[in-house]
mmCIF file with all atom_site columns, C-alpha atoms in Angstrom:
data_model
loop_
_atom_site.group_PDB
_atom_site.id
_atom_site.type_symbol
_atom_site.label_atom_id
_atom_site.label_alt_id
_atom_site.label_comp_id
_atom_site.label_asym_id
_atom_site.label_entity_id
_atom_site.label_seq_id
_atom_site.pdbx_PDB_ins_code
_atom_site.Cartn_x
_atom_site.Cartn_y
_atom_site.Cartn_z
_atom_site.occupancy
_atom_site.B_iso_or_equiv
_atom_site.pdbx_formal_charge
_atom_site.auth_seq_id
_atom_site.auth_comp_id
_atom_site.auth_asym_id
_atom_site.auth_atom_id
_atom_site.pdbx_PDB_model_num
ATOM 1   C CA . GLY A 1 1   ? 101.598 83.087 85.215  1.00 48.00 ? 1430 GLY A CA 1
ATOM 2   C CA . GLN A 1 2   ? 100.786 81.676 88.276  1.00 53.00 ? 1431 GLN A CA 1
ATOM 3   C CA . GLN A 1 3   ? 102.938 78.439 88.821  1.00 69.00 ? 1432 GLN A CA 1
ATOM 4   C CA . VAL A 1 4   ? 101.749 75.563 90.775  1.00 79.00 ? 1433 VAL A CA 1
ATOM 5   C CA . MET A 1 5   ? 102.917 71.517 90.777  1.00 90.00 ? 1434 MET A CA 1
ATOM 6   C CA . GLN A 1 6   ? 99.992  69.565 90.798  1.00 94.00 ? 1435 GLN A CA 1
ATOM 7   C CA . ILE A 1 7   ? 100.657 65.242 91.679  1.00 95.00 ? 1436 ILE A CA 1
ATOM 8   C CA . PRO A 1 8   ? 100.356 62.827 91.039  1.00 97.00 ? 1437 PRO A CA 1
ATOM 9   C CA . GLN A 1 9   ? 100.396 63.065 87.534  1.00 94.00 ? 1438 GLN A CA 1
ATOM 10  C CA . TYR A 1 10  ? 98.432  59.688 87.170  1.00 96.00 ? 1439 TYR A CA 1
ATOM 11  C CA . GLN A 1 11  ? 96.741  58.084 89.436  1.00 97.00 ? 1440 GLN A CA 1
ATOM 12  C CA . HIS A 1 12  ? 95.465  54.647 89.190  1.00 97.00 ? 1441 HIS A CA 1
ATOM 13  C CA . VAL A 1 13  ? 92.687  53.065 91.368  1.00 97.00 ? 1442 VAL A CA 1
ATOM 14  C CA . GLN A 1 14  ? 90.467  50.424 92.362  1.00 98.00 ? 1443 GLN A CA 1
ATOM 15  C CA . GLU A 1 15  ? 86.550  51.026 92.557  1.00 97.00 ? 1444 GLU A CA 1
ATOM 16  C CA . GLY A 1 16  ? 85.697  52.025 96.143  1.00 98.00 ? 1445 GLY A CA 1
ATOM 17  C CA . GLU A 1 17  ? 89.343  53.297 96.963  1.00 98.00 ? 1446 GLU A CA 1
ATOM 18  C CA . ASP A 1 18  ? 90.227  56.971 97.793  1.00 98.00 ? 1447 ASP A CA 1
ATOM 19  C CA . PHE A 1 19  ? 92.434  59.060 96.162  1.00 97.00 ? 1448 PHE A CA 1
ATOM 20  C CA . THR A 1 20  ? 93.274  62.637 96.839  1.00 98.00 ? 1449 THR A CA 1
ATOM 21  C CA . THR A 1 21  ? 95.375  65.018 94.101  1.00 98.00 ? 1450 THR A CA 1
ATOM 22  C CA . TYR A 1 22  ? 97.376  68.105 95.373  1.00 97.00 ? 1451 TYR A CA 1
ATOM 23  C CA . CYS A 1 23  ? 98.287  71.501 94.381  1.00 95.00 ? 1452 CYS A CA 1
ATOM 24  C CA . ASN A 1 24  ? 101.639 73.468 95.302  1.00 93.00 ? 1453 ASN A CA 1
ATOM 25  C CA . SER A 1 25  ? 102.410 76.865 95.226  1.00 90.00 ? 1454 SER A CA 1
ATOM 26  C CA . SER A 1 26  ? 105.464 78.464 95.847  1.00 88.00 ? 1455 SER A CA 1
ATOM 27  C CA . THR A 1 27  ? 103.807 81.486 96.393  1.00 89.00 ? 1456 THR A CA 1
ATOM 28  C CA . THR A 1 28  ? 100.415 82.643 98.398  1.00 92.00 ? 1457 THR A CA 1
ATOM 29  C CA . LEU A 1 29  ? 97.264  82.480 95.706  1.00 92.00 ? 1458 LEU A CA 1
ATOM 30  C CA . SER A 1 30  ? 94.033  84.478 95.784  1.00 92.00 ? 1459 SER A CA 1
ATOM 31  C CA . ASN A 1 31  ? 91.785  81.573 95.308  1.00 93.00 ? 1460 ASN A CA 1
ATOM 32  C CA . ILE A 1 32  ? 91.874  78.724 93.551  1.00 95.00 ? 1461 ILE A CA 1
ATOM 33  C CA . GLN A 1 33  ? 89.291  76.586 91.189  1.00 96.00 ? 1462 GLN A CA 1
ATOM 34  C CA . TRP A 1 34  ? 89.299  73.079 90.549  1.00 97.00 ? 1463 TRP A CA 1
ATOM 35  C CA . TYR A 1 35  ? 87.857  71.363 87.259  1.00 98.00 ? 1464 TYR A CA 1
ATOM 36  C CA . LYS A 1 36  ? 87.114  68.107 85.941  1.00 98.00 ? 1465 LYS A CA 1
ATOM 37  C CA . GLN A 1 37  ? 87.785  67.233 82.196  1.00 98.00 ? 1466 GLN A CA 1
ATOM 38  C CA . ARG A 1 38  ? 86.160  63.847 81.431  1.00 98.00 ? 1467 ARG A CA 1
ATOM 39  C CA . PRO A 1 39  ? 87.567  61.693 78.411  1.00 96.00 ? 1468 PRO A CA 1
ATOM 40  C CA . GLY A 1 40  ? 86.958  63.482 75.184  1.00 95.00 ? 1469 GLY A CA 1
ATOM 41  C CA . GLY A 1 41  ? 85.301  65.903 76.594  1.00 97.00 ? 1470 GLY A CA 1
ATOM 42  C CA . HIS A 1 42  ? 85.992  69.598 78.117  1.00 98.00 ? 1471 HIS A CA 1
ATOM 43  C CA . PRO A 1 43  ? 86.832  70.997 81.265  1.00 98.00 ? 1472 PRO A CA 1
ATOM 44  C CA . VAL A 1 44  ? 84.035  71.936 83.972  1.00 98.00 ? 1473 VAL A CA 1
ATOM 45  C CA . PHE A 1 45  ? 84.268  73.270 86.778  1.00 98.00 ? 1474 PHE A CA 1
ATOM 46  C CA . LEU A 1 46  ? 83.864  72.358 90.184  1.00 98.00 ? 1475 LEU A CA 1
ATOM 47  C CA . ILE A 1 47  ? 84.397  74.583 93.159  1.00 98.00 ? 1476 ILE A CA 1
ATOM 48  C CA . GLN A 1 48  ? 86.332  77.295 93.846  1.00 97.00 ? 1477 GLN A CA 1
ATOM 49  C CA . LEU A 1 49  ? 88.135  78.354 96.883  1.00 97.00 ? 1478 LEU A CA 1
ATOM 50  C CA . VAL A 1 50  ? 88.816  81.618 98.532  1.00 95.00 ? 1479 VAL A CA 1
ATOM 51  C CA . LYS A 1 51  ? 89.421  81.818 102.140 1.00 96.00 ? 1480 LYS A CA 1
ATOM 52  C CA . SER A 1 52  ? 92.144  80.268 104.181 1.00 97.00 ? 1481 SER A CA 1
ATOM 53  C CA . GLY A 1 53  ? 91.871  76.848 105.225 1.00 97.00 ? 1482 GLY A CA 1
ATOM 54  C CA . GLU A 1 54  ? 88.152  76.468 103.351 1.00 97.00 ? 1483 GLU A CA 1
ATOM 55  C CA . VAL A 1 55  ? 87.240  73.147 103.578 1.00 98.00 ? 1484 VAL A CA 1
ATOM 56  C CA . LYS A 1 56  ? 83.638  72.544 100.865 1.00 98.00 ? 1485 LYS A CA 1
ATOM 57  C CA . LYS A 1 57  ? 82.513  69.101 100.497 1.00 98.00 ? 1486 LYS A CA 1
ATOM 58  C CA . GLN A 1 58  ? 80.181  68.151 96.827  1.00 97.00 ? 1487 GLN A CA 1
ATOM 59  C CA . LYS A 1 59  ? 78.880  64.393 98.034  1.00 97.00 ? 1488 LYS A CA 1
ATOM 60  C CA . ARG A 1 60  ? 82.114  62.244 97.647  1.00 98.00 ? 1489 ARG A CA 1
ATOM 61  C CA . LEU A 1 61  ? 84.492  64.986 97.078  1.00 98.00 ? 1490 LEU A CA 1
ATOM 62  C CA . THR A 1 62  ? 86.484  66.911 99.362  1.00 98.00 ? 1491 THR A CA 1
ATOM 63  C CA . PHE A 1 63  ? 88.211  70.541 98.576  1.00 98.00 ? 1492 PHE A CA 1
ATOM 64  C CA . GLN A 1 64  ? 90.605  71.942 100.982 1.00 98.00 ? 1493 GLN A CA 1
ATOM 65  C CA . PHE A 1 65  ? 92.472  75.042 100.732 1.00 97.00 ? 1494 PHE A CA 1
ATOM 66  C CA . GLY A 1 66  ? 95.869  75.680 102.802 1.00 96.00 ? 1495 GLY A CA 1
ATOM 67  C CA . GLU A 1 67  ? 95.975  78.142 105.584 1.00 95.00 ? 1496 GLU A CA 1
ATOM 68  C CA . ALA A 1 68  ? 98.797  80.056 104.274 1.00 95.00 ? 1497 ALA A CA 1
ATOM 69  C CA . LYS A 1 69  ? 97.055  79.825 100.812 1.00 94.00 ? 1498 LYS A CA 1
ATOM 70  C CA . LYS A 1 70  ? 99.628  78.192 98.831  1.00 94.00 ? 1499 LYS A CA 1
ATOM 71  C CA . ASN A 1 71  ? 98.027  74.660 98.575  1.00 95.00 ? 1500 ASN A CA 1
ATOM 72  C CA . SER A 1 72  ? 95.123  72.485 97.730  1.00 97.00 ? 1501 SER A CA 1
ATOM 73  C CA . SER A 1 73  ? 93.903  69.410 97.838  1.00 98.00 ? 1502 SER A CA 1
ATOM 74  C CA . LEU A 1 74  ? 90.525  67.281 96.294  1.00 98.00 ? 1503 LEU A CA 1
ATOM 75  C CA . HIS A 1 75  ? 90.121  63.794 98.270  1.00 98.00 ? 1504 HIS A CA 1
ATOM 76  C CA . ILE A 1 76  ? 87.123  61.285 96.395  1.00 98.00 ? 1505 ILE A CA 1
ATOM 77  C CA . THR A 1 77  ? 86.232  59.211 98.452  1.00 98.00 ? 1506 THR A CA 1
ATOM 78  C CA . ALA A 1 78  ? 85.420  55.478 97.995  1.00 98.00 ? 1507 ALA A CA 1
ATOM 79  C CA . THR A 1 79  ? 85.913  55.963 93.776  1.00 98.00 ? 1508 THR A CA 1
ATOM 80  C CA . GLN A 1 80  ? 83.280  55.495 91.394  1.00 98.00 ? 1509 GLN A CA 1
ATOM 81  C CA . THR A 1 81  ? 83.908  54.653 87.510  1.00 97.00 ? 1510 THR A CA 1
ATOM 82  C CA . THR A 1 82  ? 81.923  57.761 87.219  1.00 97.00 ? 1511 THR A CA 1
ATOM 83  C CA . ASP A 1 83  ? 85.541  59.841 88.787  1.00 98.00 ? 1512 ASP A CA 1
ATOM 84  C CA . VAL A 1 84  ? 86.855  58.869 86.193  1.00 98.00 ? 1513 VAL A CA 1
ATOM 85  C CA . GLY A 1 85  ? 89.270  62.356 84.173  1.00 98.00 ? 1514 GLY A CA 1
ATOM 86  C CA . THR A 1 86  ? 91.320  64.816 84.262  1.00 97.00 ? 1515 THR A CA 1
ATOM 87  C CA . TYR A 1 87  ? 91.393  67.002 86.757  1.00 98.00 ? 1516 TYR A CA 1
ATOM 88  C CA . PHE A 1 88  ? 93.184  70.361 87.450  1.00 96.00 ? 1517 PHE A CA 1
ATOM 89  C CA . CYS A 1 89  ? 93.583  72.837 90.061  1.00 95.00 ? 1518 CYS A CA 1
ATOM 90  C CA . VAL A 1 90  ? 93.868  76.468 88.470  1.00 94.00 ? 1519 VAL A CA 1
ATOM 91  C CA . PRO A 1 91  ? 94.908  79.137 90.874  1.00 91.00 ? 1520 PRO A CA 1
ATOM 92  C CA . GLN A 1 92  ? 94.713  82.983 90.708  1.00 87.00 ? 1521 GLN A CA 1
ATOM 93  C CA . GLY A 1 93  ? 97.388  85.320 92.458  1.00 81.00 ? 1522 GLY A CA 1
ATOM 94  C CA . GLY A 1 94  ? 97.372  88.729 90.940  1.00 76.00 ? 1523 GLY A CA 1
ATOM 95  C CA . SER A 1 95  ? 96.833  88.042 87.360  1.00 78.00 ? 1524 SER A CA 1
ATOM 96  C CA . GLU A 1 96  ? 92.932  87.367 85.592  1.00 78.00 ? 1525 GLU A CA 1
ATOM 97  C CA . LYS A 1 97  ? 94.596  84.933 83.876  1.00 82.00 ? 1526 LYS A CA 1
ATOM 98  C CA . LEU A 1 98  ? 93.436  81.088 84.731  1.00 87.00 ? 1527 LEU A CA 1
ATOM 99  C CA . VAL A 1 99  ? 96.437  79.033 83.983  1.00 87.00 ? 1528 VAL A CA 1
ATOM 100 C CA . PHE A 1 100 ? 95.922  74.992 83.698  1.00 89.00 ? 1529 PHE A CA 1
ATOM 101 C CA . GLY A 1 101 ? 98.173  72.523 83.652  1.00 80.00 ? 1530 GLY A CA 1
ATOM 102 C CA . LYS A 1 102 ? 98.332  68.789 83.051  1.00 85.00 ? 1531 LYS A CA 1
ATOM 103 C CA . GLY A 1 103 ? 96.154  67.925 86.139  1.00 93.00 ? 1532 GLY A CA 1
ATOM 104 C CA . THR A 1 104 ? 95.968  64.622 87.588  1.00 97.00 ? 1533 THR A CA 1
ATOM 105 C CA . LYS A 1 105 ? 94.482  61.888 85.598  1.00 97.00 ? 1534 LYS A CA 1
ATOM 106 C CA . LEU A 1 106 ? 92.722  59.387 86.875  1.00 98.00 ? 1535 LEU A CA 1
ATOM 107 C CA . THR A 1 107 ? 91.521  55.336 85.982  1.00 98.00 ? 1536 THR A CA 1
ATOM 108 C CA . VAL A 1 108 ? 89.422  53.514 88.264  1.00 97.00 ? 1537 VAL A CA 1
ATOM 109 C CA . ASN A 1 109 ? 89.407  49.727 87.452  1.00 95.00 ? 1538 ASN A CA 1
ATOM 110 C CA . PRO A 1 110 ? 85.653  48.399 88.214  1.00 93.00 ? 1539 PRO A CA 1
ATOM 111 C CA . ASP B 2 1   ? 71.157  80.046 77.439  1.00 64.00 ? 202  ASP B CA 1
ATOM 112 C CA . ALA B 2 2   ? 73.110  77.384 74.909  1.00 82.00 ? 203  ALA B CA 1
ATOM 113 C CA . GLY B 2 3   ? 76.264  77.587 76.552  1.00 96.00 ? 204  GLY B CA 1
ATOM 114 C CA . VAL B 2 4   ? 79.929  78.464 75.040  1.00 98.00 ? 205  VAL B CA 1
ATOM 115 C CA . ILE B 2 5   ? 79.170  77.392 71.208  1.00 98.00 ? 206  ILE B CA 1
ATOM 116 C CA . GLN B 2 6   ? 82.695  76.226 68.779  1.00 98.00 ? 207  GLN B CA 1
ATOM 117 C CA . SER B 2 7   ? 82.510  75.543 65.577  1.00 97.00 ? 208  SER B CA 1
ATOM 118 C CA . PRO B 2 8   ? 83.580  73.275 63.841  1.00 98.00 ? 209  PRO B CA 1
ATOM 119 C CA . ARG B 2 9   ? 84.230  70.230 65.838  1.00 97.00 ? 210  ARG B CA 1
ATOM 120 C CA . HIS B 2 10  ? 86.208  68.271 64.048  1.00 98.00 ? 211  HIS B CA 1
ATOM 121 C CA . GLU B 2 11  ? 88.917  70.253 61.149  1.00 97.00 ? 212  GLU B CA 1
ATOM 122 C CA . VAL B 2 12  ? 91.037  68.174 59.125  1.00 98.00 ? 213  VAL B CA 1
ATOM 123 C CA . THR B 2 13  ? 93.347  70.180 56.908  1.00 97.00 ? 214  THR B CA 1
ATOM 124 C CA . GLU B 2 14  ? 96.751  69.863 54.823  1.00 97.00 ? 215  GLU B CA 1
ATOM 125 C CA . MET B 2 15  ? 99.754  71.340 56.089  1.00 97.00 ? 216  MET B CA 1
ATOM 126 C CA . GLY B 2 16  ? 100.587 75.312 54.472  1.00 97.00 ? 217  GLY B CA 1
ATOM 127 C CA . GLN B 2 17  ? 96.095  75.846 54.893  1.00 97.00 ? 218  GLN B CA 1
ATOM 128 C CA . GLU B 2 18  ? 94.497  78.443 56.752  1.00 97.00 ? 219  GLU B CA 1
ATOM 129 C CA . VAL B 2 19  ? 92.697  77.150 59.318  1.00 98.00 ? 220  VAL B CA 1
ATOM 130 C CA . THR B 2 20  ? 90.063  79.735 61.439  1.00 98.00 ? 221  THR B CA 1
ATOM 131 C CA . LEU B 2 21  ? 88.188  78.806 64.664  1.00 98.00 ? 222  LEU B CA 1
ATOM 132 C CA . ARG B 2 22  ? 85.193  80.122 65.881  1.00 98.00 ? 223  ARG B CA 1
ATOM 133 C CA . CYS B 2 23  ? 83.312  80.544 69.312  1.00 98.00 ? 224  CYS B CA 1
ATOM 134 C CA . LYS B 2 24  ? 80.352  82.575 70.626  1.00 98.00 ? 225  LYS B CA 1
ATOM 135 C CA . PRO B 2 25  ? 80.447  83.082 74.514  1.00 98.00 ? 226  PRO B CA 1
ATOM 136 C CA . ILE B 2 26  ? 78.077  82.973 76.978  1.00 97.00 ? 227  ILE B CA 1
ATOM 137 C CA . SER B 2 27  ? 75.805  86.002 76.729  1.00 96.00 ? 228  SER B CA 1
ATOM 138 C CA . GLY B 2 28  ? 76.773  88.536 79.133  1.00 95.00 ? 229  GLY B CA 1
ATOM 139 C CA . HIS B 2 29  ? 80.055  87.240 79.708  1.00 97.00 ? 230  HIS B CA 1
ATOM 140 C CA . ASP B 2 30  ? 83.070  89.597 79.536  1.00 95.00 ? 231  ASP B CA 1
ATOM 141 C CA . TYR B 2 31  ? 86.035  87.474 79.172  1.00 96.00 ? 232  TYR B CA 1
ATOM 142 C CA . LEU B 2 32  ? 86.618  84.938 76.874  1.00 97.00 ? 233  LEU B CA 1
ATOM 143 C CA . PHE B 2 33  ? 89.692  82.972 76.859  1.00 97.00 ? 234  PHE B CA 1
ATOM 144 C CA . TRP B 2 34  ? 91.697  80.739 73.780  1.00 98.00 ? 235  TRP B CA 1
ATOM 145 C CA . TYR B 2 35  ? 93.409  77.095 75.158  1.00 97.00 ? 236  TYR B CA 1
ATOM 146 C CA . ARG B 2 36  ? 94.897  74.239 73.605  1.00 97.00 ? 237  ARG B CA 1
ATOM 147 C CA . GLN B 2 37  ? 95.446  70.952 74.442  1.00 96.00 ? 238  GLN B CA 1
ATOM 148 C CA . THR B 2 38  ? 97.470  68.405 73.837  1.00 94.00 ? 239  THR B CA 1
ATOM 149 C CA . MET B 2 39  ? 98.574  65.351 75.725  1.00 90.00 ? 240  MET B CA 1
ATOM 150 C CA . MET B 2 40  ? 102.353 66.656 75.628  1.00 89.00 ? 241  MET B CA 1
ATOM 151 C CA . ARG B 2 41  ? 101.490 70.115 77.108  1.00 89.00 ? 242  ARG B CA 1
ATOM 152 C CA . GLY B 2 42  ? 98.244  70.089 78.862  1.00 90.00 ? 243  GLY B CA 1
ATOM 153 C CA . LEU B 2 43  ? 95.709  72.469 78.726  1.00 93.00 ? 244  LEU B CA 1
ATOM 154 C CA . GLU B 2 44  ? 97.493  75.255 77.279  1.00 93.00 ? 245  GLU B CA 1
ATOM 155 C CA . LEU B 2 45  ? 96.655  79.628 77.293  1.00 94.00 ? 246  LEU B CA 1
ATOM 156 C CA . LEU B 2 46  ? 96.566  81.108 74.399  1.00 96.00 ? 247  LEU B CA 1
ATOM 157 C CA . ILE B 2 47  ? 94.991  83.698 74.695  1.00 97.00 ? 248  ILE B CA 1
ATOM 158 C CA . TYR B 2 48  ? 92.003  86.064 76.694  1.00 96.00 ? 249  TYR B CA 1
ATOM 159 C CA . PHE B 2 49  ? 90.161  88.753 75.903  1.00 97.00 ? 250  PHE B CA 1
ATOM 160 C CA . ASN B 2 50  ? 88.484  91.259 78.255  1.00 96.00 ? 251  ASN B CA 1
ATOM 161 C CA . ASN B 2 51  ? 85.454  93.509 76.634  1.00 96.00 ? 252  ASN B CA 1
ATOM 162 C CA . ASN B 2 52  ? 86.793  92.371 73.397  1.00 96.00 ? 253  ASN B CA 1
ATOM 163 C CA . VAL B 2 53  ? 90.298  93.913 73.955  1.00 97.00 ? 254  VAL B CA 1
ATOM 164 C CA . PRO B 2 54  ? 93.006  91.150 73.794  1.00 96.00 ? 255  PRO B CA 1
ATOM 165 C CA . ILE B 2 55  ? 94.546  91.667 77.584  1.00 95.00 ? 256  ILE B CA 1
ATOM 166 C CA . ASP B 2 56  ? 96.873  88.937 77.031  1.00 94.00 ? 257  ASP B CA 1
ATOM 167 C CA . ASP B 2 57  ? 98.187  86.591 74.147  1.00 94.00 ? 258  ASP B CA 1
ATOM 168 C CA . SER B 2 58  ? 101.546 85.716 75.795  1.00 93.00 ? 259  SER B CA 1
ATOM 169 C CA . GLY B 2 59  ? 100.309 82.232 74.849  1.00 92.00 ? 260  GLY B CA 1
ATOM 170 C CA . MET B 2 60  ? 100.281 82.463 71.451  1.00 95.00 ? 261  MET B CA 1
ATOM 171 C CA . PRO B 2 61  ? 103.024 80.421 69.690  1.00 88.00 ? 262  PRO B CA 1
ATOM 172 C CA . GLU B 2 62  ? 103.920 82.390 67.300  1.00 85.00 ? 263  GLU B CA 1
ATOM 173 C CA . ASP B 2 63  ? 102.941 84.572 64.498  1.00 91.00 ? 264  ASP B CA 1
ATOM 174 C CA . ARG B 2 64  ? 101.032 82.063 62.513  1.00 96.00 ? 265  ARG B CA 1
ATOM 175 C CA . PHE B 2 65  ? 98.340  82.458 65.084  1.00 97.00 ? 266  PHE B CA 1
ATOM 176 C CA . SER B 2 66  ? 96.381  85.427 64.968  1.00 97.00 ? 267  SER B CA 1
ATOM 177 C CA . ALA B 2 67  ? 92.790  86.024 67.435  1.00 98.00 ? 268  ALA B CA 1
ATOM 178 C CA . LYS B 2 68  ? 90.112  88.636 67.521  1.00 97.00 ? 269  LYS B CA 1
ATOM 179 C CA . MET B 2 69  ? 86.954  89.421 68.934  1.00 98.00 ? 270  MET B CA 1
ATOM 180 C CA . PRO B 2 70  ? 85.179  91.644 66.752  1.00 97.00 ? 271  PRO B CA 1
ATOM 181 C CA . ASN B 2 71  ? 82.023  91.892 69.432  1.00 95.00 ? 272  ASN B CA 1
ATOM 182 C CA . ALA B 2 72  ? 80.802  90.478 72.089  1.00 95.00 ? 273  ALA B CA 1
ATOM 183 C CA . SER B 2 73  ? 78.869  87.289 70.959  1.00 96.00 ? 274  SER B CA 1
ATOM 184 C CA . PHE B 2 74  ? 82.021  86.214 68.614  1.00 97.00 ? 275  PHE B CA 1
ATOM 185 C CA . SER B 2 75  ? 85.946  85.751 68.428  1.00 98.00 ? 276  SER B CA 1
ATOM 186 C CA . THR B 2 76  ? 87.918  83.105 65.931  1.00 98.00 ? 277  THR B CA 1
ATOM 187 C CA . LEU B 2 77  ? 91.274  82.033 66.033  1.00 98.00 ? 278  LEU B CA 1
ATOM 188 C CA . LYS B 2 78  ? 93.289  81.910 62.956  1.00 98.00 ? 279  LYS B CA 1
ATOM 189 C CA . ILE B 2 79  ? 96.235  79.977 61.989  1.00 97.00 ? 280  ILE B CA 1
ATOM 190 C CA . GLN B 2 80  ? 97.710  80.621 58.930  1.00 97.00 ? 281  GLN B CA 1
ATOM 191 C CA . PRO B 2 81  ? 100.167 78.599 57.678  1.00 96.00 ? 282  PRO B CA 1
ATOM 192 C CA . SER B 2 82  ? 99.055  75.742 59.760  1.00 97.00 ? 283  SER B CA 1
ATOM 193 C CA . GLU B 2 83  ? 101.637 72.801 60.570  1.00 97.00 ? 284  GLU B CA 1
ATOM 194 C CA . PRO B 2 84  ? 101.814 69.315 61.590  1.00 97.00 ? 285  PRO B CA 1
ATOM 195 C CA . ARG B 2 85  ? 102.365 70.809 65.429  1.00 96.00 ? 286  ARG B CA 1
ATOM 196 C CA . ASP B 2 86  ? 98.809  72.609 65.256  1.00 97.00 ? 287  ASP B CA 1
ATOM 197 C CA . SER B 2 87  ? 97.524  69.261 65.337  1.00 98.00 ? 288  SER B CA 1
ATOM 198 C CA . ALA B 2 88  ? 95.220  69.694 69.156  1.00 98.00 ? 289  ALA B CA 1
ATOM 199 C CA . VAL B 2 89  ? 92.343  70.316 70.536  1.00 98.00 ? 290  VAL B CA 1
ATOM 200 C CA . TYR B 2 90  ? 91.495  74.007 70.703  1.00 98.00 ? 291  TYR B CA 1
ATOM 201 C CA . PHE B 2 91  ? 89.201  75.197 73.502  1.00 98.00 ? 292  PHE B CA 1
ATOM 202 C CA . CYS B 2 92  ? 86.990  78.066 73.799  1.00 98.00 ? 293  CYS B CA 1
ATOM 203 C CA . ALA B 2 93  ? 86.052  79.604 77.233  1.00 98.00 ? 294  ALA B CA 1
ATOM 204 C CA . SER B 2 94  ? 83.943  82.427 78.603  1.00 97.00 ? 295  SER B CA 1
ATOM 205 C CA . SER B 2 95  ? 83.394  83.656 82.070  1.00 96.00 ? 296  SER B CA 1
ATOM 206 C CA . ALA B 2 96  ? 81.541  86.729 83.633  1.00 95.00 ? 297  ALA B CA 1
ATOM 207 C CA . GLY B 2 97  ? 83.671  88.709 85.085  1.00 91.00 ? 298  GLY B CA 1
ATOM 208 C CA . ALA B 2 98  ? 87.658  88.172 86.682  1.00 86.00 ? 299  ALA B CA 1
ATOM 209 C CA . ARG B 2 99  ? 88.405  85.339 88.277  1.00 85.00 ? 300  ARG B CA 1
ATOM 210 C CA . GLU B 2 100 ? 84.819  83.841 88.031  1.00 92.00 ? 301  GLU B CA 1
ATOM 211 C CA . LYS B 2 101 ? 84.714  80.261 86.578  1.00 94.00 ? 302  LYS B CA 1
ATOM 212 C CA . LEU B 2 102 ? 84.625  79.267 83.222  1.00 96.00 ? 303  LEU B CA 1
ATOM 213 C CA . PHE B 2 103 ? 82.529  77.787 80.649  1.00 98.00 ? 304  PHE B CA 1
ATOM 214 C CA . PHE B 2 104 ? 84.214  75.644 77.977  1.00 98.00 ? 305  PHE B CA 1
ATOM 215 C CA . GLY B 2 105 ? 82.545  75.145 74.650  1.00 98.00 ? 306  GLY B CA 1
ATOM 216 C CA . SER B 2 106 ? 83.242  71.490 73.238  1.00 98.00 ? 307  SER B CA 1
ATOM 217 C CA . GLY B 2 107 ? 86.370  72.320 71.367  1.00 98.00 ? 308  GLY B CA 1
ATOM 218 C CA . THR B 2 108 ? 87.538  72.386 67.781  1.00 98.00 ? 309  THR B CA 1
ATOM 219 C CA . GLN B 2 109 ? 89.259  68.772 67.234  1.00 98.00 ? 310  GLN B CA 1
ATOM 220 C CA . LEU B 2 110 ? 92.567  69.800 64.588  1.00 98.00 ? 311  LEU B CA 1
ATOM 221 C CA . SER B 2 111 ? 94.458  67.660 62.065  1.00 98.00 ? 312  SER B CA 1
ATOM 222 C CA . VAL B 2 112 ? 96.802  68.909 60.254  1.00 98.00 ? 313  VAL B CA 1
ATOM 223 C CA . LEU B 2 113 ? 97.732  66.664 57.861  1.00 97.00 ? 314  LEU B CA 1
#
């Protein structure tokens, strides 16, 4: 399956601070999906990025896909306690497989 | 649509017993995935099906694990015999096509004592 590195593995912020998680691949990706899993819950789809250099926004969340389609990022502006959870990037190359990693676990101190 | 339905939500069993986890995907979805989640290993893909046919089972840990999809609306993941290291949350997910977003069930929390 597609191998990517997602960093950081853990991030603790104060409410109101910004947060960014990064995914890096050694090979060119077809597309990348992002999911969020709340504590005790199941992963929920957030967005899919397909085009080189694509930037998409969902309220305080900004998703980017690199020009070379080898990296992606999720940025949250002014975190809130509702942002707590684990964020996963799920890359797709030539395979149909959707392989998750350990994600980035975000905790927010109120 | 009720979403992906998994049962049971919780399962506690003793080592050596057979465990069967069940999943009903969203109607019309062609792909079904089984994942296992632990703190140590994260969310691992075990196997996935396309149109009821197993496509890739390279993530299945060992012969004690087996998965079937007898029809488009039902899949099972069986562990026989179960071991304490199998304790984890097992998720089923379905999607409408290749490269489409996944819809996850609520998972089965398995504890093997």
